Amino acid sequence: MTTVKVMYSAEELADRVENLASEIAAKVSGNLTVIGVLKGSFVFLADLVRALDKAGLPCHVEFLRLSSYGSKQKASGDVVLIGDYPDVNDDRTVLLVDDIVDTGNSLTYAVKLLKASGRERIMTCTLLDKPSRREADIEVDFVGFTIPDEFVVGYGIDYAEDYRSLPYLGMVEKVD
Ligand code: IMP
Ligand code: MG
């Protein structure tokens, strides 16, 4: 049987997202397009854009979907875009939003993709950062929580598509 141990409650997540939005609003000016990396960022992104609006930074919202070859335990580093390219006007600052930066390969690929299409002002944001697992040379601009190398679920984040709907963030534990 598996249980989920709470790492951050719904209230703790809400508090941090609100603070993070204030940090972003203090650094970003002008027109902003937030691009969520699907699927894991969808709950975080929904809360973040409303907190940004509250902090005085309304934004446009786009999504992109990436796929990485190989199993997640042993990431190969090969990432590809699946589906449509996000629609961003030239004059806008981009904030790429992901759920977790682990090896960093996914976010590095997404930044490269946007740069290749001529976007110059690209900032990055992740709810969770696992710096101990980093392979790619990427510094994330805005980080919600820095966490150890634990497998987490909830608040949009899945384990084999389960647990995305949990309102809190937790760790899956096997119990007898
Ligand atoms: P990476 O930074 O390219 O290695 O990949 C980050 C992606 O791997 C995240 O956006 C998640 O989709 C997934 N991932 C990494 N760690 C976890 C975890 O602990 N739980 C669930 N998904 C994870
Ligand atoms: Mg992801």
XYZ file of C-alpha atoms and ligand atoms in Angstrom:
200
model
C 0.000 0.000 0.000
C 1.164 3.557 -0.561
C 0.485 6.680 1.477
C 1.387 10.278 0.826
C 3.240 12.211 3.522
C 2.623 15.962 3.465
C 5.660 18.049 2.544
C 3.876 21.401 2.064
C 0.232 21.937 2.997
C -2.211 23.788 0.720
C -1.880 26.834 3.025
C 1.932 26.772 2.895
C 1.816 26.526 -0.901
C -0.649 29.427 -1.139
C 1.539 31.632 1.093
C 4.682 30.886 -0.885
C 2.983 31.443 -4.251
C 1.747 34.840 -3.090
C 5.276 35.845 -1.961
C 6.797 34.511 -5.155
C 4.364 36.615 -7.210
C 5.453 39.723 -5.272
C 9.124 38.881 -5.970
C 8.353 38.484 -9.675
C 6.242 41.662 -9.849
C 9.103 43.599 -8.228
C 11.572 42.451 -10.914
C 9.466 42.303 -14.081
C 8.032 45.356 -15.758
C 6.190 45.771 -19.041
C 4.098 43.217 -20.862
C 4.413 39.687 -19.548
C 3.503 36.342 -21.110
C 3.646 33.401 -18.723
C 4.309 30.068 -20.428
C 3.439 26.968 -18.432
C 5.240 23.711 -19.122
C 2.559 21.009 -19.274
C 1.298 19.089 -17.574
C 2.897 19.422 -14.157
C 2.763 23.217 -13.870
C -0.979 23.653 -14.442
C -2.113 24.021 -10.816
C 0.886 26.149 -9.800
C 0.436 28.314 -12.900
C -3.267 28.866 -12.199
C -2.467 30.104 -8.693
C 0.610 32.064 -9.781
C -1.088 34.114 -12.531
C -3.879 35.155 -10.151
C -1.307 36.116 -7.513
C 0.626 38.076 -10.173
C -2.522 39.964 -11.119
C -3.119 40.745 -7.435
C 0.505 41.944 -7.208
C -0.154 44.390 -10.081
C 1.249 42.298 -12.939
C -1.511 41.017 -15.225
C -0.225 38.659 -17.922
C -0.994 36.608 -20.996
C -0.904 32.815 -20.604
C 0.495 30.228 -23.010
C 1.497 26.595 -22.631
C 4.022 24.262 -24.129
C 4.337 20.537 -23.766
C 7.628 18.703 -23.651
C 8.458 15.065 -23.739
C 11.688 13.482 -22.618
C 12.868 10.167 -23.931
C 13.829 7.452 -21.506
C 12.514 6.764 -18.037
C 12.325 9.568 -15.482
C 14.623 7.739 -13.086
C 17.336 7.743 -15.707
C 16.722 10.856 -17.789
C 18.486 10.725 -21.127
C 18.474 14.489 -21.505
C 16.759 14.349 -24.894
C 13.757 16.652 -24.761
C 11.337 17.455 -27.598
C 8.408 19.826 -28.078
C 5.081 18.087 -28.605
C 2.244 20.115 -30.076
C 2.021 23.779 -30.878
C 4.675 26.378 -30.423
C 3.539 29.041 -27.874
C 2.218 32.270 -29.378
C 4.239 35.222 -28.014
C 4.460 38.745 -29.457
C 7.935 40.229 -29.911
C 7.545 42.996 -27.369
C 6.675 40.758 -24.429
C 8.794 39.446 -21.582
C 8.443 35.681 -21.161
C 8.256 33.867 -17.837
C 8.663 30.123 -18.298
C 6.981 28.241 -15.466
C 7.637 24.614 -14.558
C 6.670 22.448 -11.606
C 10.098 20.973 -10.819
C 13.610 21.605 -12.076
C 15.436 18.336 -11.582
C 18.274 17.641 -14.057
C 17.392 20.997 -15.644
C 17.320 19.501 -19.136
C 13.631 20.288 -19.784
C 13.802 23.943 -18.818
C 17.109 24.403 -20.648
C 15.487 23.033 -23.807
C 12.438 25.316 -23.406
C 14.674 28.398 -22.991
C 16.668 27.424 -26.119
C 13.479 26.938 -28.096
C 12.233 30.437 -27.239
C 15.633 32.027 -27.850
C 15.799 30.364 -31.274
C 12.547 32.093 -32.194
C 13.978 35.484 -31.290
C 12.632 35.987 -27.752
C 15.208 37.969 -25.797
C 13.718 38.629 -22.371
C 13.165 35.156 -20.943
C 12.896 34.518 -17.233
C 12.332 31.186 -15.505
C 10.294 30.125 -12.510
C 9.782 26.778 -10.812
C 7.737 25.766 -7.824
C 10.374 23.237 -6.763
C 14.098 23.034 -7.302
C 16.164 19.881 -6.743
C 19.686 21.299 -7.203
C 21.394 18.059 -6.149
C 20.187 16.396 -9.367
C 21.291 19.113 -11.799
C 22.967 18.129 -15.090
C 22.308 21.215 -17.232
C 23.969 24.538 -16.519
C 20.856 26.585 -15.715
C 20.094 29.050 -12.933
C 16.376 29.456 -12.321
C 15.329 33.073 -11.696
C 12.455 32.402 -9.284
C 12.210 29.316 -7.050
C 9.295 28.467 -4.748
C 11.006 25.854 -2.588
C 14.403 24.164 -2.768
C 13.934 20.511 -1.844
C 16.140 17.428 -1.382
C 16.174 14.543 -3.868
C 12.735 13.159 -2.947
C 10.021 12.056 -5.362
C 7.089 14.406 -4.820
C 3.461 14.444 -5.980
C 0.341 16.601 -5.737
C -0.521 20.204 -6.608
C -0.447 19.229 -10.299
C 2.532 16.865 -10.058
C 2.034 13.190 -10.838
C 3.356 9.719 -10.328
C 2.236 7.730 -13.412
C -0.609 10.287 -13.844
C -1.923 9.762 -10.290
C -1.994 12.388 -7.513
C -2.179 15.529 -9.716
C -5.441 16.550 -8.041
C -4.069 16.485 -4.461
C -4.342 20.016 -3.023
C -1.036 19.659 -1.139
C 2.489 18.547 -2.014
C 3.621 15.216 -0.651
C 6.010 12.308 -0.818
C 4.821 8.849 -1.802
C 5.693 6.277 0.829
C 5.310 2.519 0.636
C 3.861 0.976 3.783
C 3.068 -2.696 4.527
P 14.277 17.728 -15.701
O 14.601 18.991 -14.926
O 14.411 17.872 -17.168
O 15.036 16.550 -15.168
O 12.774 17.328 -15.503
C 11.893 17.982 -14.712
C 10.576 17.270 -14.896
O 10.642 15.922 -14.406
C 9.517 17.950 -14.035
O 8.878 18.984 -14.730
C 8.591 16.790 -13.718
O 7.674 16.630 -14.778
C 9.502 15.594 -13.654
N 9.916 15.316 -12.255
C 11.114 15.546 -11.691
N 11.101 15.232 -10.382
C 9.852 14.783 -10.124
C 9.193 14.335 -8.923
O 9.744 14.280 -7.810
N 7.882 13.985 -9.054
C 7.211 14.039 -10.240
N 7.779 14.477 -11.379
C 9.089 14.840 -11.323
Mg 7.264 18.682 -16.103
